[in-house]
Short mmCIF file of C-alpha atoms in Angstrom, two decimals:
data_model
loop_
_atom_site.label_atom_id
_atom_site.label_comp_id
_atom_site.label_asym_id
_atom_site.label_seq_id
_atom_site.Cartn_x
_atom_site.Cartn_y
_atom_site.Cartn_z
CA UNK A 192 8.48 -21.18 18.74
CA UNK A 193 8.03 -18.40 16.22
CA UNK A 194 7.98 -19.67 12.69
CA UNK A 195 9.87 -17.77 10.00
CA UNK A 196 7.60 -15.87 7.62
CA UNK A 197 6.43 -17.66 4.53
CA UNK A 198 5.83 -15.13 1.78
CA UNK A 199 4.44 -15.89 -1.63
CA UNK A 200 6.12 -14.05 -4.51
CA UNK A 201 4.57 -10.67 -5.22
CA UNK A 202 1.71 -11.13 -7.68
CA UNK A 203 1.63 -8.77 -10.67
CA UNK A 204 -1.67 -8.11 -12.42
CA UNK A 205 -3.57 -5.45 -14.30
CA UNK A 206 -6.55 -3.91 -12.54
CA UNK A 207 -9.46 -2.70 -14.63
CA UNK A 208 -9.96 1.01 -14.18
CA UNK A 209 -11.20 3.97 -16.16
CA UNK A 210 -9.66 4.57 -18.56
CA UNK A 211 -7.70 1.39 -19.29
CA UNK A 212 -5.94 -0.71 -16.70
CA UNK A 213 -3.51 -0.14 -13.85
CA UNK A 214 -0.47 -2.24 -13.18
CA UNK A 215 -0.49 -3.60 -9.64
CA UNK A 216 1.82 -5.69 -7.50
CA UNK A 217 0.22 -7.55 -4.62
CA UNK A 218 2.22 -8.71 -1.62
CA UNK A 219 0.14 -11.23 0.31
CA UNK A 220 0.55 -11.42 4.07
CA UNK A 221 2.60 -14.13 5.73
CA UNK A 222 0.61 -17.36 5.79
CA UNK A 223 1.48 -18.05 9.44
CA UNK A 224 0.15 -14.79 10.88
CA UNK A 225 -2.99 -14.44 8.80
CA UNK A 226 -3.87 -11.04 7.43
CA UNK A 227 -3.80 -8.30 10.08
CA UNK A 228 -4.54 -5.55 7.60
CA UNK A 229 -3.59 -4.16 4.22
CA UNK A 230 -1.89 -1.12 2.76
CA UNK A 231 -2.43 0.62 -0.55
CA UNK A 232 0.89 2.13 -1.59
CA UNK A 233 0.56 5.59 -3.17
CA UNK A 234 3.76 6.37 -5.01
CA UNK A 235 5.50 9.74 -5.41
CA UNK A 236 5.44 11.98 -8.49
CA UNK A 237 7.47 11.62 -11.70
CA UNK A 238 11.08 10.49 -11.20
CA UNK A 239 10.65 10.35 -7.42
CA UNK A 240 8.47 7.31 -8.09
CA UNK A 241 11.32 5.43 -9.73
CA UNK A 242 13.85 6.47 -7.10
CA UNK A 243 11.56 5.17 -4.36
CA UNK A 244 10.86 1.74 -5.83
CA UNK A 245 13.59 -0.13 -3.97
CA UNK A 246 12.77 1.26 -0.52
CA UNK A 247 9.04 0.78 -1.12
CA UNK A 248 9.59 -2.83 -2.17
CA UNK A 249 11.67 -3.52 0.95
CA UNK A 250 9.00 -1.97 3.17
CA UNK A 251 6.24 -3.90 1.41
CA UNK A 252 8.04 -7.19 2.03
CA UNK A 253 8.67 -6.25 5.67
CA UNK A 254 5.01 -5.47 6.22
CA UNK A 255 3.93 -8.67 4.47
CA UNK A 256 6.21 -10.68 6.75
CA UNK A 257 4.36 -9.24 9.76
CA UNK A 258 0.94 -10.04 8.38
CA UNK A 259 0.02 -6.98 6.33
CA UNK A 260 -0.90 -7.33 2.68
CA UNK A 261 0.37 -4.54 0.45
CA UNK A 262 -1.06 -3.46 -2.89
CA UNK A 263 1.25 -1.32 -4.99
CA UNK A 264 -0.53 0.42 -7.85
CA UNK A 265 0.93 2.45 -10.70
CA UNK A 266 -1.43 5.39 -11.08
CA UNK A 267 -2.84 6.38 -14.49
CA UNK A 268 -0.07 7.58 -16.82
CA UNK A 269 2.66 6.25 -14.52
CA UNK A 270 4.85 3.18 -14.63
CA UNK A 271 3.28 0.30 -16.53
CA UNK A 272 -0.31 1.52 -16.29
CA UNK A 273 -2.45 2.81 -19.13
CA UNK A 274 -2.05 6.34 -20.39
CA UNK A 275 0.78 8.77 -20.93
CA UNK A 276 2.13 10.91 -18.14
CA UNK A 277 0.87 13.98 -19.97
CA UNK A 278 -2.68 12.59 -19.68
CA UNK A 279 -2.52 12.12 -15.90
CA UNK A 280 -5.12 13.91 -13.80
CA UNK A 281 -5.43 14.30 -10.03
CA UNK A 282 -9.06 13.19 -10.07
CA UNK A 283 -8.25 10.08 -12.12
CA UNK A 284 -5.60 9.17 -9.54
CA UNK A 285 -8.20 9.32 -6.80
CA UNK A 286 -10.50 7.01 -8.75
CA UNK A 287 -7.52 4.68 -9.13
CA UNK A 288 -7.22 4.53 -5.34
CA UNK A 289 -10.93 3.81 -5.06
CA UNK A 290 -10.50 0.94 -7.55
CA UNK A 291 -7.52 -0.37 -5.55
CA UNK A 292 -9.54 -0.17 -2.33
CA UNK A 293 -12.45 -2.05 -3.92
CA UNK A 294 -10.12 -4.76 -5.17
CA UNK A 295 -8.54 -5.20 -1.74
CA UNK A 296 -11.95 -5.28 -0.08
CA UNK A 297 -12.92 -8.17 -2.38
CA UNK A 298 -9.60 -9.92 -1.73
CA UNK A 299 -9.38 -9.74 2.06
CA UNK A 300 -11.54 -9.05 5.11
CA UNK A 301 -9.15 -6.85 7.07
CA UNK A 302 -8.63 -3.14 7.80
CA UNK A 303 -7.28 -1.14 4.87
CA UNK A 304 -4.73 1.65 5.28
CA UNK A 305 -3.12 4.12 2.90
CA UNK A 306 0.65 4.48 2.65
CA UNK A 307 1.72 7.56 0.72
CA UNK A 308 5.15 8.90 -0.12
CA UNK A 309 5.88 12.58 -0.92
CA UNK A 310 3.18 13.82 -3.31
CA UNK A 311 1.59 10.39 -2.94
CA UNK A 312 1.07 11.22 0.74
CA UNK A 313 -0.78 14.41 -0.20
CA UNK A 314 -2.88 12.39 -2.65
CA UNK A 315 -3.60 9.83 0.09
CA UNK A 316 -4.72 12.60 2.44
CA UNK A 317 -6.98 14.09 -0.24
CA UNK A 318 -8.47 10.71 -1.09
CA UNK A 319 -9.05 9.75 2.55
CA UNK A 320 -10.63 13.13 3.27
CA UNK A 321 -13.47 12.60 0.80
CA UNK A 322 -13.68 8.82 0.54
CA UNK A 323 -16.86 7.40 2.00
CA UNK A 324 -15.46 3.91 2.56
CA UNK A 325 -13.31 2.61 5.38
CA UNK A 326 -9.71 3.75 5.76
CA UNK A 327 -8.22 2.42 8.98
CA UNK A 328 -5.14 4.64 9.19
CA UNK A 329 -2.65 6.68 7.20
CA UNK A 330 1.07 6.13 6.83
CA UNK A 331 2.86 9.17 5.43
CA UNK A 332 6.50 9.26 4.41
CA UNK A 333 7.87 12.81 4.08
CA UNK A 334 4.54 14.18 2.90
CA UNK A 335 4.31 17.15 0.56
CA UNK A 336 2.28 19.72 2.47
CA UNK A 337 1.24 22.12 -0.29
CA UNK A 338 0.76 21.24 -3.91
CA UNK A 339 1.50 24.74 -5.21
CA UNK A 340 4.87 24.88 -3.48
CA UNK A 341 5.73 21.39 -4.69
CA UNK A 342 4.88 22.29 -8.27
CA UNK A 343 7.17 25.30 -8.06
CA UNK A 344 10.01 23.11 -6.82
CA UNK A 345 9.35 20.65 -9.62
CA UNK A 346 9.40 23.35 -12.30
CA UNK A 347 12.72 24.60 -10.94
CA UNK A 348 14.28 21.28 -11.95
CA UNK A 349 14.06 22.31 -15.58
CA UNK A 350 15.50 25.76 -14.90
CA UNK A 351 18.36 24.28 -12.89
CA UNK A 352 19.10 21.72 -15.58
CA UNK A 353 19.43 24.38 -18.25
CA UNK A 354 21.58 26.58 -16.03
CA UNK A 355 23.90 23.64 -15.40
CA UNK A 356 24.09 23.16 -19.14
CA UNK A 357 25.21 26.76 -19.46
CA UNK A 358 21.93 28.04 -20.86
CA UNK A 359 20.02 31.05 -19.61
CA UNK A 360 16.63 30.13 -18.07
CA UNK A 361 14.80 32.11 -20.77
CA UNK A 362 11.53 30.41 -21.65
CA UNK A 363 12.12 27.68 -19.08
CA UNK A 364 12.27 29.92 -16.01
CA UNK A 365 9.78 28.93 -13.36
CA UNK A 366 7.67 32.02 -13.96
CA UNK A 367 7.63 31.41 -17.70
CA UNK A 368 6.72 27.76 -17.27
CA UNK A 369 3.80 28.72 -15.06
CA UNK A 370 2.65 31.28 -17.59
CA UNK A 371 2.61 28.56 -20.25
CA UNK A 372 0.58 26.25 -18.01
CA UNK A 373 -1.90 29.01 -17.23
CA UNK A 374 -2.17 29.69 -20.96
CA UNK A 375 -3.12 26.06 -21.54
CA UNK A 376 0.22 24.79 -22.84
CA UNK A 377 2.02 21.71 -21.63
CA UNK A 378 5.61 22.01 -20.45
CA UNK A 379 8.39 19.48 -20.21
CA UNK A 380 10.39 19.07 -17.02
CA UNK A 381 13.17 16.51 -16.68
CA UNK A 382 11.67 14.44 -19.46
CA UNK A 383 8.13 14.53 -18.05
CA UNK A 384 5.44 16.41 -19.95
CA UNK A 385 3.21 18.30 -17.53
CA UNK A 386 -0.26 19.19 -18.76
CA UNK A 387 -2.11 22.24 -17.42
CA UNK A 388 -4.80 20.00 -15.93
CA UNK A 389 -2.48 17.98 -13.69
CA UNK A 390 -0.60 21.12 -12.69
CA UNK A 391 -3.88 22.73 -11.69
CA UNK A 392 -4.90 19.64 -9.76
CA UNK A 393 -1.65 19.55 -7.81
CA UNK A 394 -1.70 23.27 -7.09
CA UNK A 395 -5.17 23.08 -5.59
CA UNK A 396 -4.29 20.63 -2.82
CA UNK A 397 -3.22 21.83 0.62
CA UNK A 398 -2.77 19.44 3.54
CA UNK A 399 -4.01 22.13 5.93
CA UNK A 400 -7.50 21.62 4.53
CA UNK A 401 -7.30 17.83 4.74
CA UNK A 402 -7.50 17.12 8.45
CA UNK A 403 -7.30 13.34 8.76
CA UNK A 404 -10.02 11.46 10.59
CA UNK A 405 -7.88 8.36 10.96
CA UNK A 406 -4.81 7.66 13.10
CA UNK A 407 -1.94 9.14 11.12
CA UNK A 408 1.64 7.93 11.28
CA UNK A 409 3.93 10.56 9.80
CA UNK A 410 7.64 9.91 9.21
CA UNK A 411 10.00 12.81 8.53
CA UNK A 412 13.50 12.12 7.26
CA UNK A 413 16.46 14.10 8.51
CA UNK A 414 20.22 13.92 8.24
CA UNK A 415 20.64 15.89 11.47
CA UNK A 416 18.89 14.16 14.39
CA UNK A 417 19.00 17.23 16.63
CA UNK A 418 17.31 19.51 14.13
CA UNK A 419 13.69 20.31 15.10
CA UNK A 420 10.74 19.85 12.81
CA UNK A 421 10.45 22.42 10.05
CA UNK A 422 8.21 25.42 10.81
CA UNK A 423 5.81 24.29 8.06
CA UNK A 424 5.48 20.83 9.56
CA UNK A 425 4.99 22.21 13.06
CA UNK A 426 2.36 24.68 11.86
CA UNK A 427 0.42 21.99 10.05
CA UNK A 428 0.52 19.62 13.02
CA UNK A 429 -0.75 22.42 15.28
CA UNK A 430 -3.47 23.30 12.80
CA UNK A 431 -4.63 19.69 12.60
CA UNK A 432 -4.54 19.40 16.40
CA UNK A 433 -6.95 22.33 16.66
CA UNK A 434 -9.38 20.24 14.64
CA UNK A 435 -8.90 17.10 16.69
CA UNK A 436 -6.25 15.29 14.64
CA UNK A 437 -3.06 14.26 16.41
CA UNK A 438 -0.60 12.75 13.95
CA UNK A 439 2.26 10.76 15.42
CA UNK A 440 5.32 12.39 13.87
CA UNK A 441 8.54 10.41 13.93
CA UNK A 442 11.87 11.76 12.75
CA UNK A 443 14.22 9.24 11.15
CA UNK A 444 17.84 9.82 10.24
CA UNK A 445 18.00 8.83 6.61
CA UNK A 446 18.98 10.44 3.28
CA UNK A 447 16.20 11.53 0.90
CA UNK A 448 16.13 8.35 -1.16
CA UNK A 449 13.72 9.83 -3.71
CA UNK A 450 16.50 12.20 -4.83
CA UNK A 451 19.33 9.66 -5.00
CA UNK A 452 21.17 9.25 -8.27
CA UNK A 453 21.24 5.52 -7.73
CA UNK A 454 18.74 3.33 -5.92
CA UNK A 455 19.30 3.90 -2.24
CA UNK A 456 18.41 1.94 0.86
CA UNK A 457 16.86 3.40 3.96
CA UNK A 458 16.88 0.64 6.59
CA UNK A 459 16.29 3.10 9.44
CA UNK A 460 12.99 4.18 7.93
CA UNK A 461 11.89 0.61 7.27
CA UNK A 462 12.78 -0.43 10.80
CA UNK A 463 10.94 2.54 12.32
CA UNK A 464 7.86 2.01 10.16
CA UNK A 465 7.80 -1.71 10.81
CA UNK A 466 8.13 -1.15 14.55
CA UNK A 467 5.17 1.23 14.46
CA UNK A 468 3.02 -1.48 12.95
CA UNK A 469 4.17 -4.23 15.23
CA UNK A 470 7.48 -5.47 13.89
CA UNK A 471 10.16 -5.30 16.56
CA UNK A 472 13.40 -3.61 15.48
CA UNK A 473 16.06 -6.05 14.27
#
């Protein structure tokens, strides 16, 4: 008879890193199953991080119930970790993931995977591409494929907000904002101050150059099940395949929860992800 999962409450703690500390939340695996593996959760960028918290927490608990530990880490300058958002740097975020990996390796003797969402998925790919330690597999939720395109979309938020307020784009047009960044000035977008250094770091990353060496489980969200993969996604998958990587791409009908005005659920995505890692659909 299968016993119901016994999950300890998620354990919050601060992980020493450089500089400062990082807030972490550790979901231990179900005591009945033992630890089958572990995930490091790599959150999305800016407000998308907050909008994704609920779905990420639900997925973390689901994975823990099946025997996977999950370590959620607030990257430098994000959430409850040290630093201001304006001080965030792409390279610091990668050292944060290395610190999270080292902590997990001390905590458990099981395969370690990366689970990235949106820009966090691109960061996970970049980290895994150059990391010399063991990464068992990658779990990507709606990955950002090109940092430069993502930054443009992010800058447009400020332009759109001012247009909705009846203001002309003026100095906050996307082109103007980029000019300021290139000139070494910080800009503010939707309440987040973006420094030239983090903008440069994001712009430089392209998934096409980050062919994964690990099994890669890629989930794309759609509201129209019959719609094919986007041309950009198809091109990237083909490019990776030419270099020997064959990501398993799964389309899931679900709204983009990282854009929701209120915290949104996405049970279809959680069910599909859980099934991929051994949890039968409910």
